[in-house]
Short mmCIF file of C-alpha atoms in Angstrom, two decimals:
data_model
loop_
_atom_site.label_atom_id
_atom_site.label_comp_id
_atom_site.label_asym_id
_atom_site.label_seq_id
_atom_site.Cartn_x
_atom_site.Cartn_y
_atom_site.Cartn_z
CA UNK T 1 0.00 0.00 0.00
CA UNK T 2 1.52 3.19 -0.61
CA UNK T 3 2.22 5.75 1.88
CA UNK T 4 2.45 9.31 1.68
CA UNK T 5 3.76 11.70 4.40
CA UNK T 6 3.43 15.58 4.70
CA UNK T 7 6.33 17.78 6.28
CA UNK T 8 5.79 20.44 8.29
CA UNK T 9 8.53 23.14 7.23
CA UNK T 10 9.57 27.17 7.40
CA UNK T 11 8.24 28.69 4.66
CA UNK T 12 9.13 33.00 4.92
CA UNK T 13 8.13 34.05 8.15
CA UNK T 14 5.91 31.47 8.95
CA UNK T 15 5.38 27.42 8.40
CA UNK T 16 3.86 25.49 5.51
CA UNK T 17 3.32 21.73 4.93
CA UNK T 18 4.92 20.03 1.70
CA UNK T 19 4.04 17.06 -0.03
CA UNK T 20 6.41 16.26 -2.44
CA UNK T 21 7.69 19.08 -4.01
CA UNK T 22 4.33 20.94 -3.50
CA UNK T 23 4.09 23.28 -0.69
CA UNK T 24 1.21 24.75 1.16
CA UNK T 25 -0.33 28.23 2.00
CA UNK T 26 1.73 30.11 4.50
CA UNK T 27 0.50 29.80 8.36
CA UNK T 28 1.16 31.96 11.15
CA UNK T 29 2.47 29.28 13.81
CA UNK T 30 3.76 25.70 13.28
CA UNK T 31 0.72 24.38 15.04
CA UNK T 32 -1.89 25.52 12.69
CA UNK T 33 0.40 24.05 9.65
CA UNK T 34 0.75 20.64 11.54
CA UNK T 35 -3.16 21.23 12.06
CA UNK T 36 -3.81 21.91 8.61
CA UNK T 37 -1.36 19.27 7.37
CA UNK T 38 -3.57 16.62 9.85
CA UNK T 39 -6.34 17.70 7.79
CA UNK T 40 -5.21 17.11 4.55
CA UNK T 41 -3.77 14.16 5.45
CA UNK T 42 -7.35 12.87 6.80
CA UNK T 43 -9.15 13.67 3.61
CA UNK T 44 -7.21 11.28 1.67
CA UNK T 45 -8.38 8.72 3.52
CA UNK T 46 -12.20 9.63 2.48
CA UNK T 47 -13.32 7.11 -0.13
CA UNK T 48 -13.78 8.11 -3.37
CA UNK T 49 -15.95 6.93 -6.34
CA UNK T 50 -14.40 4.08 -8.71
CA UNK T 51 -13.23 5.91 -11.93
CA UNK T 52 -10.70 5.30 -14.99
CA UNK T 53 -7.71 7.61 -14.81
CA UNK T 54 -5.21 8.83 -17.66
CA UNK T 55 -1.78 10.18 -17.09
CA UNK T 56 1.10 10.79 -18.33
CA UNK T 57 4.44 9.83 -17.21
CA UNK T 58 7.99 11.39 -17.54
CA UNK T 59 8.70 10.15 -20.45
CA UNK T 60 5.50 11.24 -22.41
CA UNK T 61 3.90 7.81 -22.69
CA UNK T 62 -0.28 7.94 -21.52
CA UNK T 63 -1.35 5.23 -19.31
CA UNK T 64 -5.09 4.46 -18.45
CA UNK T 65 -5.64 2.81 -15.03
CA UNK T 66 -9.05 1.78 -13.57
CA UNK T 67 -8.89 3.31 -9.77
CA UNK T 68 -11.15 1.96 -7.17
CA UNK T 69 -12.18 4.53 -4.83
CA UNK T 70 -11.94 2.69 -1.93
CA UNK T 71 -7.89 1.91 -2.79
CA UNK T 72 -6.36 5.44 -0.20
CA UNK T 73 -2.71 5.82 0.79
CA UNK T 74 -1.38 5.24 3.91
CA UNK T 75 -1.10 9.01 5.07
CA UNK T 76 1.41 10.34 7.90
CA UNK T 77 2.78 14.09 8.78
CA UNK T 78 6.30 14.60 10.12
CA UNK T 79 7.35 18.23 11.82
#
């Protein structure tokens, strides 16, 4: 099962969460990024409906995939 894990982190004068190389809104104090980060982190839990996906990969070849909607990440948050 795959996991995914958002990091709390400085961002300016304040704290942000990342995921990858994708970082949040700016927040105030760590504890409302951790907070926020907690959130996110719960929603992609929330089952979704079944669907067929397309995507590209790096290399510019298009997969389709069928995705069950009930098939979420492990999710964690670090920071």
């Amino acid at each position: 099962m795959e996991k995914i894990v958002y990091h709390v982190v400085k961002h300016g004068d304040g704290w942000a969460y990342k995921l990858g190389d994708t970082i949040s809104e700016a927040f105030r104090t760590h504890d409302a990024a951790r907070a926020a980060a907690l959130s996110a982190a719960r929603r992609q839990n929330l089952p979704g409906k079944d669907a067929h996906i397309t995507w590209e990969d790096e290399n510019g070849k298009w997969h389709t995939e069928y995705a069950h909607g009930e098939d979420r990440p492990q999710t964690d948050v670090e920071g």
